[in-house]
Short mmCIF file of C-alpha atoms in Angstrom, two decimals:
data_model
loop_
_atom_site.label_atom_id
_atom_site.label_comp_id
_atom_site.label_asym_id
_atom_site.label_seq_id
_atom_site.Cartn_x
_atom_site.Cartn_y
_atom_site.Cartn_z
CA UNK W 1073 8.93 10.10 11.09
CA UNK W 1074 5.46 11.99 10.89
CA UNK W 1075 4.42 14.00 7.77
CA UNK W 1076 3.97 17.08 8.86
CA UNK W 1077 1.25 18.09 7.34
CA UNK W 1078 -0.19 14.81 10.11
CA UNK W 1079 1.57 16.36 13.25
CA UNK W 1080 0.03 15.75 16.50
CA UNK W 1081 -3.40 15.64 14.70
CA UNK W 1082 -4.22 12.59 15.96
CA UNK W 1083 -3.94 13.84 19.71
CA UNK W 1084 -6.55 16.18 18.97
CA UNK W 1085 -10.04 16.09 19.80
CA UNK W 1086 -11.74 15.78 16.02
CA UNK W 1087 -9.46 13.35 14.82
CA UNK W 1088 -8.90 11.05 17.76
CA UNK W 1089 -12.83 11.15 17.73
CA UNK W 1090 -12.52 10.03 14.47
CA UNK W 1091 -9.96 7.37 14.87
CA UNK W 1092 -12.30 5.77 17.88
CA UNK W 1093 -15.23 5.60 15.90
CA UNK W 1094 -13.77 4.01 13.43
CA UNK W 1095 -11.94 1.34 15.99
CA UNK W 1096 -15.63 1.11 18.16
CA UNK W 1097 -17.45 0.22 14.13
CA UNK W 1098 -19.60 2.58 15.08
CA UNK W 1099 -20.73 3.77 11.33
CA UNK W 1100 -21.63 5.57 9.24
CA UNK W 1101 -20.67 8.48 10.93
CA UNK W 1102 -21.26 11.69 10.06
CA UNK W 1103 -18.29 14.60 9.73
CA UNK W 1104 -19.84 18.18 9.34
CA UNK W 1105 -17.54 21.13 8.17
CA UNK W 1106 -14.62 20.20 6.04
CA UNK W 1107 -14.02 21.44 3.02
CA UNK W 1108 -12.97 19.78 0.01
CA UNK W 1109 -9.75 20.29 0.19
CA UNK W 1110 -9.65 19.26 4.24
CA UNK W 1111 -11.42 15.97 2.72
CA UNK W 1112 -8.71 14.87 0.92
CA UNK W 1113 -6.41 15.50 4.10
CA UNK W 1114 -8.58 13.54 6.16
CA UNK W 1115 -8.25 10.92 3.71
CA UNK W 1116 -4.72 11.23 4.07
CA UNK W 1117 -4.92 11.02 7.41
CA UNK W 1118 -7.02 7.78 7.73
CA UNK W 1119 -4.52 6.10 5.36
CA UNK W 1120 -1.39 6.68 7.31
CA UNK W 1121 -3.02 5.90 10.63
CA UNK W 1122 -5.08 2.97 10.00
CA UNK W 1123 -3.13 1.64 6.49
CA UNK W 1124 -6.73 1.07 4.61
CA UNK W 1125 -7.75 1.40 1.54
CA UNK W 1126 -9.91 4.77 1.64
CA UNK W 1127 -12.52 4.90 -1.36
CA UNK W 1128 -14.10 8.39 -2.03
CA UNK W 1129 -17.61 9.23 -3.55
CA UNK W 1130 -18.31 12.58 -5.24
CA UNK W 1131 -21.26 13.87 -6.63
CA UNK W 1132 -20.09 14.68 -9.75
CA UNK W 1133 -16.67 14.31 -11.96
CA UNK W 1134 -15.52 17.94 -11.49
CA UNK W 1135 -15.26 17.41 -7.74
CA UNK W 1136 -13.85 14.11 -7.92
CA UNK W 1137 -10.94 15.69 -10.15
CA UNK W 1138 -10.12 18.46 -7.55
CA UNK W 1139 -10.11 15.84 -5.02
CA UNK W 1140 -7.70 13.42 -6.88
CA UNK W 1141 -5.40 16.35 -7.38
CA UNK W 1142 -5.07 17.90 -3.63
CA UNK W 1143 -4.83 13.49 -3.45
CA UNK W 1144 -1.89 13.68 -5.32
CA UNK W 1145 -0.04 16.07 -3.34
CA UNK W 1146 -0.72 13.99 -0.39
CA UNK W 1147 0.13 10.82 -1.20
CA UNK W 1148 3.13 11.33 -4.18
CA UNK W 1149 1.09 9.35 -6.89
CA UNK W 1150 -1.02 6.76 -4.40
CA UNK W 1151 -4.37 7.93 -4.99
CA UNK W 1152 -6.49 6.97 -8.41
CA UNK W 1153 -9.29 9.04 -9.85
CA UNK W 1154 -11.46 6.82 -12.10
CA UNK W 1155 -13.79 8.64 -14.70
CA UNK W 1156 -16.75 7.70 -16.06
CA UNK W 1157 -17.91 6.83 -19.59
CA UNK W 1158 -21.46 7.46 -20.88
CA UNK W 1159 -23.53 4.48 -21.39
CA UNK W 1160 -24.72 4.30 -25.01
CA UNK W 1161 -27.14 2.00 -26.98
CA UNK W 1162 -26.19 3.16 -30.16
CA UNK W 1163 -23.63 2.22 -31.99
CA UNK W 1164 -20.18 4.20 -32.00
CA UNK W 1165 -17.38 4.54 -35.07
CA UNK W 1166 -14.99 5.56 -31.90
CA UNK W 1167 -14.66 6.94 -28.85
CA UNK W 1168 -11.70 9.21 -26.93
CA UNK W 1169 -8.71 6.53 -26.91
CA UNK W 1170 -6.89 8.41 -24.16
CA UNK W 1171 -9.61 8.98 -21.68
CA UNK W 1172 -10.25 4.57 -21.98
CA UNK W 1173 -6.64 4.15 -21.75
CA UNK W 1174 -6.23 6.03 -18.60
CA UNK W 1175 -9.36 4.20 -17.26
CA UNK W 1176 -7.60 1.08 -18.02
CA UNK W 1177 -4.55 1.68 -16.31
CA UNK W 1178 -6.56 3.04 -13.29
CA UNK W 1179 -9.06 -0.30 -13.61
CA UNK W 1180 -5.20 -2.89 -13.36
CA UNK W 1181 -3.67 -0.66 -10.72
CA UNK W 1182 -7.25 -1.12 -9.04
CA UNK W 1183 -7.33 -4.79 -9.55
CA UNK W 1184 -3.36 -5.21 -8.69
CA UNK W 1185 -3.89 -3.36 -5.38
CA UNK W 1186 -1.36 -0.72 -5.82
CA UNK W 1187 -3.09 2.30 -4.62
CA UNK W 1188 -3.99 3.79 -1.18
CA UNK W 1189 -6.99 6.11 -2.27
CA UNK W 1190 -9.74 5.47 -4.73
CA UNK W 1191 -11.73 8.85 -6.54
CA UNK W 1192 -14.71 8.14 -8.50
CA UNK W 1193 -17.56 9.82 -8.36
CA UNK W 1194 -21.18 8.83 -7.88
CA UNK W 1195 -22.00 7.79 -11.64
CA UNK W 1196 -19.08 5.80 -12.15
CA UNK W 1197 -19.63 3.76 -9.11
CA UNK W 1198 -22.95 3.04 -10.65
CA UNK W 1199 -21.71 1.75 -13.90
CA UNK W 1200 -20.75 -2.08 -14.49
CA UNK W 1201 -17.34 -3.05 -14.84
CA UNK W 1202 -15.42 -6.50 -16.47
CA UNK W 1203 -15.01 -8.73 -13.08
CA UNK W 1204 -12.29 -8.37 -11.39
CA UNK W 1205 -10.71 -11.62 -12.43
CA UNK W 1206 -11.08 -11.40 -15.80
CA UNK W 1207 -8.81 -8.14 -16.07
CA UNK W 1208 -5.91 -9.91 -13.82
CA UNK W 1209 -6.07 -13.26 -16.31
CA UNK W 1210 -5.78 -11.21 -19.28
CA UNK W 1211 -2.41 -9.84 -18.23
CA UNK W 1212 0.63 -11.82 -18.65
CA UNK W 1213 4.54 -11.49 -19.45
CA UNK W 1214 6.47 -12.27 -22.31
CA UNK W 1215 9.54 -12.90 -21.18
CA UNK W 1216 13.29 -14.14 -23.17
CA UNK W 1217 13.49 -17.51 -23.92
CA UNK W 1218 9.96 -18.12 -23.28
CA UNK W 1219 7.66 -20.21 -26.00
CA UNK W 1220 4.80 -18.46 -27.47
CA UNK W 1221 2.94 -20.36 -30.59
CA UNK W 1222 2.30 -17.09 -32.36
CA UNK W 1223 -1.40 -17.80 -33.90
CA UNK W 1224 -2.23 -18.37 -30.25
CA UNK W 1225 -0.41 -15.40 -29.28
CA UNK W 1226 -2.78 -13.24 -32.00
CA UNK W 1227 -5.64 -14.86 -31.26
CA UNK W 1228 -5.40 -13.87 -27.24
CA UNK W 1229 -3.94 -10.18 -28.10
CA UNK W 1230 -7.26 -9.71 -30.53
CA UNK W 1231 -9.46 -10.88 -27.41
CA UNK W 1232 -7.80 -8.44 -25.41
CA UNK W 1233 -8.99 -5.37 -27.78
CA UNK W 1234 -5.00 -5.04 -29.31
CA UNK W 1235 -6.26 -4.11 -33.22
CA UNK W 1236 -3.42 -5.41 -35.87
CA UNK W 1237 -2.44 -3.21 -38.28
CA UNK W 1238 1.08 -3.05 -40.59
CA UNK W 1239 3.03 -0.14 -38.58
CA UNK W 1240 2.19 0.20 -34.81
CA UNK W 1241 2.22 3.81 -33.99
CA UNK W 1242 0.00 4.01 -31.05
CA UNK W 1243 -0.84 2.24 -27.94
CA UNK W 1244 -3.26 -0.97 -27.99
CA UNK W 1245 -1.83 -1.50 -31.50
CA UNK W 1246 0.40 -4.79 -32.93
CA UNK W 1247 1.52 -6.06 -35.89
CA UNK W 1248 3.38 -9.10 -37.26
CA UNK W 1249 6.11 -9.61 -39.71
CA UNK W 1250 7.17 -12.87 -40.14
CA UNK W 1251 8.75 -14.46 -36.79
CA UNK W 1252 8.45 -10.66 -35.25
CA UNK W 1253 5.79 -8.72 -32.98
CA UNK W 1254 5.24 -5.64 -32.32
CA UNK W 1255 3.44 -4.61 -29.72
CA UNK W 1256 2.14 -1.37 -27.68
CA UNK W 1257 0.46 -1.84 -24.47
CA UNK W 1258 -1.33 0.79 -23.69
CA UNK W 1259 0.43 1.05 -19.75
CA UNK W 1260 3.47 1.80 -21.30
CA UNK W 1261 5.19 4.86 -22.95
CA UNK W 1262 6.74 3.12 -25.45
CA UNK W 1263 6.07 -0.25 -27.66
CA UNK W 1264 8.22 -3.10 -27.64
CA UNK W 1265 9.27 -5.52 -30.79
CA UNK W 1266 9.64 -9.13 -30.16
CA UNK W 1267 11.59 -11.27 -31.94
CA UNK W 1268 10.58 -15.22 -32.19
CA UNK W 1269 13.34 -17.84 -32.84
CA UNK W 1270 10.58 -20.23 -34.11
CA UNK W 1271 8.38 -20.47 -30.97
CA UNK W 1272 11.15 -19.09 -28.45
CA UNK W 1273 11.27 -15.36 -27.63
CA UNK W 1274 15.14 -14.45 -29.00
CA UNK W 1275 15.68 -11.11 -28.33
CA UNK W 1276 12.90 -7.91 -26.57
CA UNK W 1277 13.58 -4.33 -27.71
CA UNK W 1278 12.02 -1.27 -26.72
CA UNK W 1279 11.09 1.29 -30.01
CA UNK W 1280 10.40 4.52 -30.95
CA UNK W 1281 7.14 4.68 -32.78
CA UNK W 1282 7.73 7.53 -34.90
CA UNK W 1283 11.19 6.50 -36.43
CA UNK W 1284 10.50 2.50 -35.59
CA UNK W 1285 14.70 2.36 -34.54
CA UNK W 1286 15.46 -0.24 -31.37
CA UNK W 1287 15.76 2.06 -28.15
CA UNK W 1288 16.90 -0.26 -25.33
CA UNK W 1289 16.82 -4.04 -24.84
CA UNK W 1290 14.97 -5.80 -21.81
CA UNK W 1291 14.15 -9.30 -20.34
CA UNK W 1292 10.33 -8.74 -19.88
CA UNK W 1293 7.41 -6.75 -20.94
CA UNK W 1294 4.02 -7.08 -19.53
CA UNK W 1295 0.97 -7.03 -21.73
CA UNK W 1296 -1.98 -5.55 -20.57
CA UNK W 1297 -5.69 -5.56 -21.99
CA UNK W 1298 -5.58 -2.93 -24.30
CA UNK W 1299 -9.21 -2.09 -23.99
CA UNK W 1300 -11.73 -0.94 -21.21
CA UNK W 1301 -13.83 -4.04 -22.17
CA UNK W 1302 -12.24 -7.65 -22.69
CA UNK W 1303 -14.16 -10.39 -24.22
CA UNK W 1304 -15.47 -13.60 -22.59
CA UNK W 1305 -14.41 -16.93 -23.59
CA UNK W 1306 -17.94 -18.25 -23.49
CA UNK W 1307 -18.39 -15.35 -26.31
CA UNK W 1308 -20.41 -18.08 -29.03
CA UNK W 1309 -22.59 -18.63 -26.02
CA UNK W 1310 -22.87 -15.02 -25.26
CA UNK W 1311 -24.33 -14.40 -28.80
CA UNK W 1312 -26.46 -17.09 -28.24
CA UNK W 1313 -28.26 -15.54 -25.14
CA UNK W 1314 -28.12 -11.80 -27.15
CA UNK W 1315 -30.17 -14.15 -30.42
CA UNK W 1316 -32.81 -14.94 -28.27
CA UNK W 1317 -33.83 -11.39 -26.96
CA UNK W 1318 -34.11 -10.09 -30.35
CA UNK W 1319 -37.58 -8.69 -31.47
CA UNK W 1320 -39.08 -8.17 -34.49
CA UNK W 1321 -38.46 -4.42 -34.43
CA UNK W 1322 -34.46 -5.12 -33.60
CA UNK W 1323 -32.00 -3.06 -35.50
CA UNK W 1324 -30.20 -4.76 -37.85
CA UNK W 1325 -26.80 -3.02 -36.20
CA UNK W 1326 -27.54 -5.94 -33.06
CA UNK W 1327 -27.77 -8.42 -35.72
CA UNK W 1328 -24.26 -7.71 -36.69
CA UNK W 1329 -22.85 -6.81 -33.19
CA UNK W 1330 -24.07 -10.66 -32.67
CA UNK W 1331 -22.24 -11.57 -35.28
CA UNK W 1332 -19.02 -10.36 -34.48
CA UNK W 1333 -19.34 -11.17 -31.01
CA UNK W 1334 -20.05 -14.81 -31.97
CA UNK W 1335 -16.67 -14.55 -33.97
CA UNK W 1336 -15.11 -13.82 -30.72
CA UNK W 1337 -14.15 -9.94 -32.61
CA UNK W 1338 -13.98 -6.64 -30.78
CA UNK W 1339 -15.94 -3.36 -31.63
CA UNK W 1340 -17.06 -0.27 -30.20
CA UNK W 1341 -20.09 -0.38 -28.35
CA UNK W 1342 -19.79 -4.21 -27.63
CA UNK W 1343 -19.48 -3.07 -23.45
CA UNK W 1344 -23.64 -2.44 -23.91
CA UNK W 1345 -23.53 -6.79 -23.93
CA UNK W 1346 -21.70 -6.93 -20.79
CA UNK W 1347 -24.93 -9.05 -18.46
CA UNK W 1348 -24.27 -10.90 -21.50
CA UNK W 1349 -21.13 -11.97 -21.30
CA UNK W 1350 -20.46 -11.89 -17.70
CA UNK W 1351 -24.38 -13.10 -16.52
CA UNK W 1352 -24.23 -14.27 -12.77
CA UNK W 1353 -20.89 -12.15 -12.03
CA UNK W 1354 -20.30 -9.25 -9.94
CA UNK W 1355 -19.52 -6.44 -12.19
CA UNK W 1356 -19.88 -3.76 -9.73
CA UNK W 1357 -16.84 -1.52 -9.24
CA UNK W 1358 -16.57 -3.33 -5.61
CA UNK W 1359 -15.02 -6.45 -6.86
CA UNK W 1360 -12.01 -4.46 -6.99
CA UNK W 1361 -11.92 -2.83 -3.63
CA UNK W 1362 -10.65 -4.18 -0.53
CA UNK W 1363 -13.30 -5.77 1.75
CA UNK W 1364 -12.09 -3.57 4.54
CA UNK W 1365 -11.78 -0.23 2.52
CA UNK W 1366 -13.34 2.92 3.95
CA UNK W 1367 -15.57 4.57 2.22
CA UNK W 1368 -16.17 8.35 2.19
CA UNK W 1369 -18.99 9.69 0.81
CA UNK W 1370 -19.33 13.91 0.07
CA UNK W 1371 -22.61 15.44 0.52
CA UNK W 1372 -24.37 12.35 0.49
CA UNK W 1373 -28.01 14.48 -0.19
CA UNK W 1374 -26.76 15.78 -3.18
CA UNK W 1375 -25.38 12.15 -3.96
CA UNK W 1376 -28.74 10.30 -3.77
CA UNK W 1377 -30.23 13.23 -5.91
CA UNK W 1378 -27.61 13.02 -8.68
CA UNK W 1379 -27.88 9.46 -8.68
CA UNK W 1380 -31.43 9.28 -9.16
CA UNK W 1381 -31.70 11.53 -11.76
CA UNK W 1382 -28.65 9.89 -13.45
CA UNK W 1383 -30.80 6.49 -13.53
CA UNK W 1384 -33.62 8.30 -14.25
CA UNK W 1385 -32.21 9.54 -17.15
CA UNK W 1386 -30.94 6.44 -18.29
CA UNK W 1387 -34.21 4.56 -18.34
CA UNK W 1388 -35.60 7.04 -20.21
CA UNK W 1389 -32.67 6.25 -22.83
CA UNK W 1390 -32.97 2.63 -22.65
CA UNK W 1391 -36.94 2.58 -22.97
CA UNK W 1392 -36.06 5.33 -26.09
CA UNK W 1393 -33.66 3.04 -27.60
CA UNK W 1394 -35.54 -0.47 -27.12
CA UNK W 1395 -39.16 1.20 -28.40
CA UNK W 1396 -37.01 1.89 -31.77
CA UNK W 1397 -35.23 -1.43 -31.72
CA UNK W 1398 -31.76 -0.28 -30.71
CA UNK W 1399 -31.44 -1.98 -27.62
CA UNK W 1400 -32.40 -5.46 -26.04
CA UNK W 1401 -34.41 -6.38 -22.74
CA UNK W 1402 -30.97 -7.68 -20.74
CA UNK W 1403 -29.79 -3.79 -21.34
CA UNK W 1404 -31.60 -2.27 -18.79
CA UNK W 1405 -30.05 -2.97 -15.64
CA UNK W 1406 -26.64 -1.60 -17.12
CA UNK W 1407 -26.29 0.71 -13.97
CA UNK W 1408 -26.71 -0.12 -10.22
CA UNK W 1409 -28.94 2.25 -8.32
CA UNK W 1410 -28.19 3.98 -5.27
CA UNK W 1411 -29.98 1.21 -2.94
CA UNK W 1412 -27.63 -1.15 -4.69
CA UNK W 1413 -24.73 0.56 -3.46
CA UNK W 1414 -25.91 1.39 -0.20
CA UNK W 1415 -26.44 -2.67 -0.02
CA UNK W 1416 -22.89 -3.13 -1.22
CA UNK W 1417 -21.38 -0.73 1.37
CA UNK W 1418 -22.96 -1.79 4.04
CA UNK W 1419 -19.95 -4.21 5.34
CA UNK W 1420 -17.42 -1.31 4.85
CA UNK W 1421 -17.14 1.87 7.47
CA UNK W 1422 -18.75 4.67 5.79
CA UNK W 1423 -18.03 8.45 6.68
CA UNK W 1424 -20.87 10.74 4.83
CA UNK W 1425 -19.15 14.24 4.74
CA UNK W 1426 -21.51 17.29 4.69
CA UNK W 1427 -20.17 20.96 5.18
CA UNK W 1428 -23.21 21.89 6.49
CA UNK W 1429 -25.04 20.14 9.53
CA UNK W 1430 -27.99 18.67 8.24
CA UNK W 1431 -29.73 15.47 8.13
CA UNK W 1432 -28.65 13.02 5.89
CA UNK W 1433 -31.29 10.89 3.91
CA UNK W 1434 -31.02 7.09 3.56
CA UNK W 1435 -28.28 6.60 6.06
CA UNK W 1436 -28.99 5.72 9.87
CA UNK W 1437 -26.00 7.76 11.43
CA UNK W 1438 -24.24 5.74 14.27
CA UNK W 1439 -22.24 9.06 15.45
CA UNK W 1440 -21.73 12.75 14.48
CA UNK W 1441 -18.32 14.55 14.83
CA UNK W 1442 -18.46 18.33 13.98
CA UNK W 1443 -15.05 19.96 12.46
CA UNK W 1444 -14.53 23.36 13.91
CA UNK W 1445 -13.04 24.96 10.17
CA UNK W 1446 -12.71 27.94 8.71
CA UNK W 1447 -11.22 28.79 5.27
CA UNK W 1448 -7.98 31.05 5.31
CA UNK W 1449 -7.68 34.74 4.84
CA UNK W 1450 -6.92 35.90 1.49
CA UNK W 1451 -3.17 37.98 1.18
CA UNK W 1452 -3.41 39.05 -2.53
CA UNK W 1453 0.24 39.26 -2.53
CA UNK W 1454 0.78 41.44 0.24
CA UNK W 1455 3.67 39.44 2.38
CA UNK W 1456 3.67 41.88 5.38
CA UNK W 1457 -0.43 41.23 5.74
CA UNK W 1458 0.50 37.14 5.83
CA UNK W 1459 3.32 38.21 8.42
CA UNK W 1460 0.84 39.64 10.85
CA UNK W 1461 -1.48 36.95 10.11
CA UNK W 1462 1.37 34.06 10.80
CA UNK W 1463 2.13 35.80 13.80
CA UNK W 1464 -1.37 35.91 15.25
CA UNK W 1465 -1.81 32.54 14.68
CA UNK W 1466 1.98 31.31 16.21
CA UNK W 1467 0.88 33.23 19.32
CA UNK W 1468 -2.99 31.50 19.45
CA UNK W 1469 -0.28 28.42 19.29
CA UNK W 1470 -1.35 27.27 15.65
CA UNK W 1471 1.11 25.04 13.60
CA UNK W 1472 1.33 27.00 10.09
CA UNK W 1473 2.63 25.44 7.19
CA UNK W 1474 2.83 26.82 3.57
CA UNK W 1475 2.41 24.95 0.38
CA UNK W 1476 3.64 26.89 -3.01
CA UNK W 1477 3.75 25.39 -6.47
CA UNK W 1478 6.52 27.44 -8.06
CA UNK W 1479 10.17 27.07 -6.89
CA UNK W 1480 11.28 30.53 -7.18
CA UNK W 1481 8.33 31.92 -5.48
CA UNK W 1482 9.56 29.60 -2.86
CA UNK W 1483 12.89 31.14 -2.91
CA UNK W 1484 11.14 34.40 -3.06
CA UNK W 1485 8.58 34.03 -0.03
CA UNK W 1486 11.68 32.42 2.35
CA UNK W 1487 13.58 35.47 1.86
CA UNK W 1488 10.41 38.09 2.14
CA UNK W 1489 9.44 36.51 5.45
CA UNK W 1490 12.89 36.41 7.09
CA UNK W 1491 12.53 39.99 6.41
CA UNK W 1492 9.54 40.58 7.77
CA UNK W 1493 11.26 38.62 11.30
CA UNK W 1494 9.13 35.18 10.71
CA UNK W 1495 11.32 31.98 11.19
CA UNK W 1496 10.57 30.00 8.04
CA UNK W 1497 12.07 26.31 7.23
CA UNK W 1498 11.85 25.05 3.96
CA UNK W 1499 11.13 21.30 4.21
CA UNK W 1500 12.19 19.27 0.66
CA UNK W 1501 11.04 15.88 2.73
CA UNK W 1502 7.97 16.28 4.66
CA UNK W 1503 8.63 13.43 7.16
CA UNK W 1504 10.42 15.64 9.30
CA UNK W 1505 9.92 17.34 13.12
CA UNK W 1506 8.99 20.93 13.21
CA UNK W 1507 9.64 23.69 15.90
CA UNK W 1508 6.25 25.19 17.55
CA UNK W 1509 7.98 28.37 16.74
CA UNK W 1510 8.90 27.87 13.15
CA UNK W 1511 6.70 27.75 9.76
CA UNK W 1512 6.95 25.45 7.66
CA UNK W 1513 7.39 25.93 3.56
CA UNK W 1514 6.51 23.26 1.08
CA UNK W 1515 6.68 22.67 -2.49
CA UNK W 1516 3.45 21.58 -3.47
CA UNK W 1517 0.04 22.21 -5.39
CA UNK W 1518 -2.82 22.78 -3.30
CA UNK W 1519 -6.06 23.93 -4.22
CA UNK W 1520 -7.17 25.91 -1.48
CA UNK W 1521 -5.65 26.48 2.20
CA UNK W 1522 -7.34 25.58 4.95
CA UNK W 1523 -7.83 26.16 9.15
CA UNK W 1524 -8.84 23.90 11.87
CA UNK W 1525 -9.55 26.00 14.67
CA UNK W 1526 -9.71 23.21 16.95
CA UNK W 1527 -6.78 21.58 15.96
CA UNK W 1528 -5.23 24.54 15.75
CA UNK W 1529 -3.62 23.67 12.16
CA UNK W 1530 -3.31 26.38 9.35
CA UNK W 1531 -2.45 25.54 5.69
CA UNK W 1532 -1.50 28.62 3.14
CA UNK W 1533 -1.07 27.72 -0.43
CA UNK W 1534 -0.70 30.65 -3.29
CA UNK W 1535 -4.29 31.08 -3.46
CA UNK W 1536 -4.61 32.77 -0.53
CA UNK W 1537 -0.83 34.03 -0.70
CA UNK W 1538 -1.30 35.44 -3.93
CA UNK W 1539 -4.51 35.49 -4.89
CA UNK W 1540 -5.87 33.77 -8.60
CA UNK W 1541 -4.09 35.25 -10.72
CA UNK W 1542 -1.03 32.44 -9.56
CA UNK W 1543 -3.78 29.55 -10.00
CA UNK W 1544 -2.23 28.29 -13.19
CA UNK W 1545 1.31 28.72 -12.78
CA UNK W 1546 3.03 25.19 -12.36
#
């Protein structure tokens, strides 16, 4: 059964347009008028009618987050929103663990495949990223009466970034006592203590970090890199190539970063060696996406502008930083420019989304498709103005559906508009049919309603219901 918030689009004009384009190749096309908000649903929609992976662009990280989250009330926890990390050339004691252990999770689920829709805007796309490979190799299961030689077992959770200390309290830690491990990847909530019998795995408990008692016991745990950036095996090689770029003028901070990467030992900073370690490799962010994802990229103008000033600015920093001996002459290609990821998109169907009709730069349009949208009125609380509104629209034959976060206001706005004489049905699944004559109430956080006057489609949410001052409430 249909989501509803998909009914009968697909019959219509704009989006069986955009379905046929799509099927004909014919791309990149170009969709004028949707919102943000109406961007994500159009990502929605391409997912559940063509079952692709759909990767979206943003010009900057603020947009991309509004866009994951309208994602997330689409697909129930499918979509990914990967941030970006400034590149530095100086060293670093340490850096936000939380933000690089969300990016790791996002980077396996990425590399596993388990996603529908990919967020990231137009500065992490340029960054370089640990192949593909290398982040599915580094994962593996322990797993009862397996054999694990425990030195080797050290040596490959130190490679992955896992930092040994006496008492693991927080993710990407271990520690070993005698023929036990502790361990704390950072994809899971809690850590997990492994006890050896010799080499064989006896007995896997899950622990609570704080009081370090045995929660729950389990068969298997899977151990995950437990930083952003995992080490190459050629590493003594690696330092080799990083010796013979040094100049006279080098800091003496590379001199030890060679050291330690020689030694095969983590630190912060080390992701600055990554052409390095991983020469002749594709580190682009497209290793990990499907060769037949879509790609949607928003207001691609002010895309090519950020991204040029982005790598503007960053060659600015790198010639900074190697004039004073900070960085080396394999360090300044750490970003792709935009050509680069024009070239890399050029085998994938790309929709460039502009709300305003205008000429795009840098992208030979195939076809144009122009969304007839309009953003909703605004109620300010006032239940008898939506009524008349609802009303209006049922009789201009508009399906209306109405998204609220908070479950009593739910409660509350079913029984205000029965009053008011509109027939309301409050859907818990959203795979369901829906009367022409009937609204339809979901529990959900939008960001912003939305019309399509062609389609004849009308989306409330308690922003236009009633008004800001009900943004926050969860």
């Amino acid at each position: 059964m249909e989501d509803i918030l998909l009914l009968n689009l697909k019959k219509q004009k704009e989006f069986s347009a955009l379905l046929e384009n799509i099927k004909s190749k014919r791309s990149p096309l170009l969709a004028n008028g949707l919102l943000t908000v109406q961007r994500a649903h159009m990502a929605y929609f391409l997912k559940e009618n063509l079952n692709k992976k759909i990767v979206i662009v943003t010009p900057n990280e603020i947009e991309g987050e509004k866009l994951y989250e309208d994602l997330s009330f689409y697909t129930k926890g499918r979509a990914l929103f990967l941030k970006n990390e400034e590149t530095r050339f100086y060293s670093i004691e340490a850096k936000d663990r939380k933000e690089e252990t969300r990016r790791i999770n996002t980077l396996i689920t990425l590399a596993s495949n388990d996603y529908d829709i990919l967020v990231l805007s137009v500065e992490t796309a340029m960054r370089r990223y640990i192949p593909k490979e290398v982040y599915l190799n580094s994962i593996f299961n322990i797993t009862l009466s397996d054999v694990h030689e425990m030195d080797a077992l050290i040596k490959t959770l130190v490679k992955n970034g896992y930092e040994r200390e006496s008492r693991v309290e927080s993710k990407g830690q271990f520690s070993v006592r005698g023929g036990i491990l502790d361990i704390f990847p950072p994809t899971e909530e809690f850590p997990f203590r492994v006890e050896f019998f010799g080499d064989d795995v006896d007995s896997i408990r899950i622990f609570d970090p704080l009081t370090q008692k045995s929660l729950d016991k389990v068969e298997k745990i899977t151990v995950s890199p437990a930083r952003e950036f995992i080490m190459t095996n050629d590493y003594k090689e690696a330092g080799e190539k990083i010796k013979k770029d040094l100049k006279e003028n080098s800091s003496e901070d590379i001199t030890y970063d060679i050291d330690r990467i020689s030694q095969g030992h983590y630190f912060e900073g080390i992701q600055k060696y990554i052409n390095y370690m991983y020469e002749g490799k594709d580190t682009s962010i497209f290793s990990y996406i499907d060769k037949d994802a879509i790609f949607m990229i928003n207001e691609p103008n002010r895309i090519i502008e950020k991204s040029m000033n982005y790598f503007e600015e960053f060659i600015e920093n790198y010639k900074s930083a190697l004039e004073k001996g900070f960085a080396l002459s394999g360090e300044g290609n750490l970003l792709y420019t935009i050509d680069d990821l024009r070239h890399k998109m050029e085998s994938h169907f790309i929709i460039l989304n502009s709300f305003l009709p205008k000429s795009v730069k840098g992208f030979n349009t195939s076809s144009i498709i122009n969304f007839e949208t309009r953003e909703p009125i605004s109620f300010q609380g006032k239940v008898e103005a939506l009524s008349e509104e609802i009303n209006y629209l049922k009789k201009q034959g508009y399906t209306v559906l109405l998204v609220e976060r908070d479950e009593d206001t739910v409660r509350s706005l079913y029984k205000s508009l029965h009053d008011f004489g509109i027939d309301v049905k409050y859907f818990k699944e959203r795979q369901s049919d829906i009367d022409s004559n009937v609204v339809g109430l979901v529990k959900g956080k939008l960001s912003e309603g939305y019309v399509y006057s062609a389609s004849k489609l009308a989306v409330f949410t308690d922003k236009e219901m009633f008004g800001v001052s009900k943004k926050g409430k969860k």
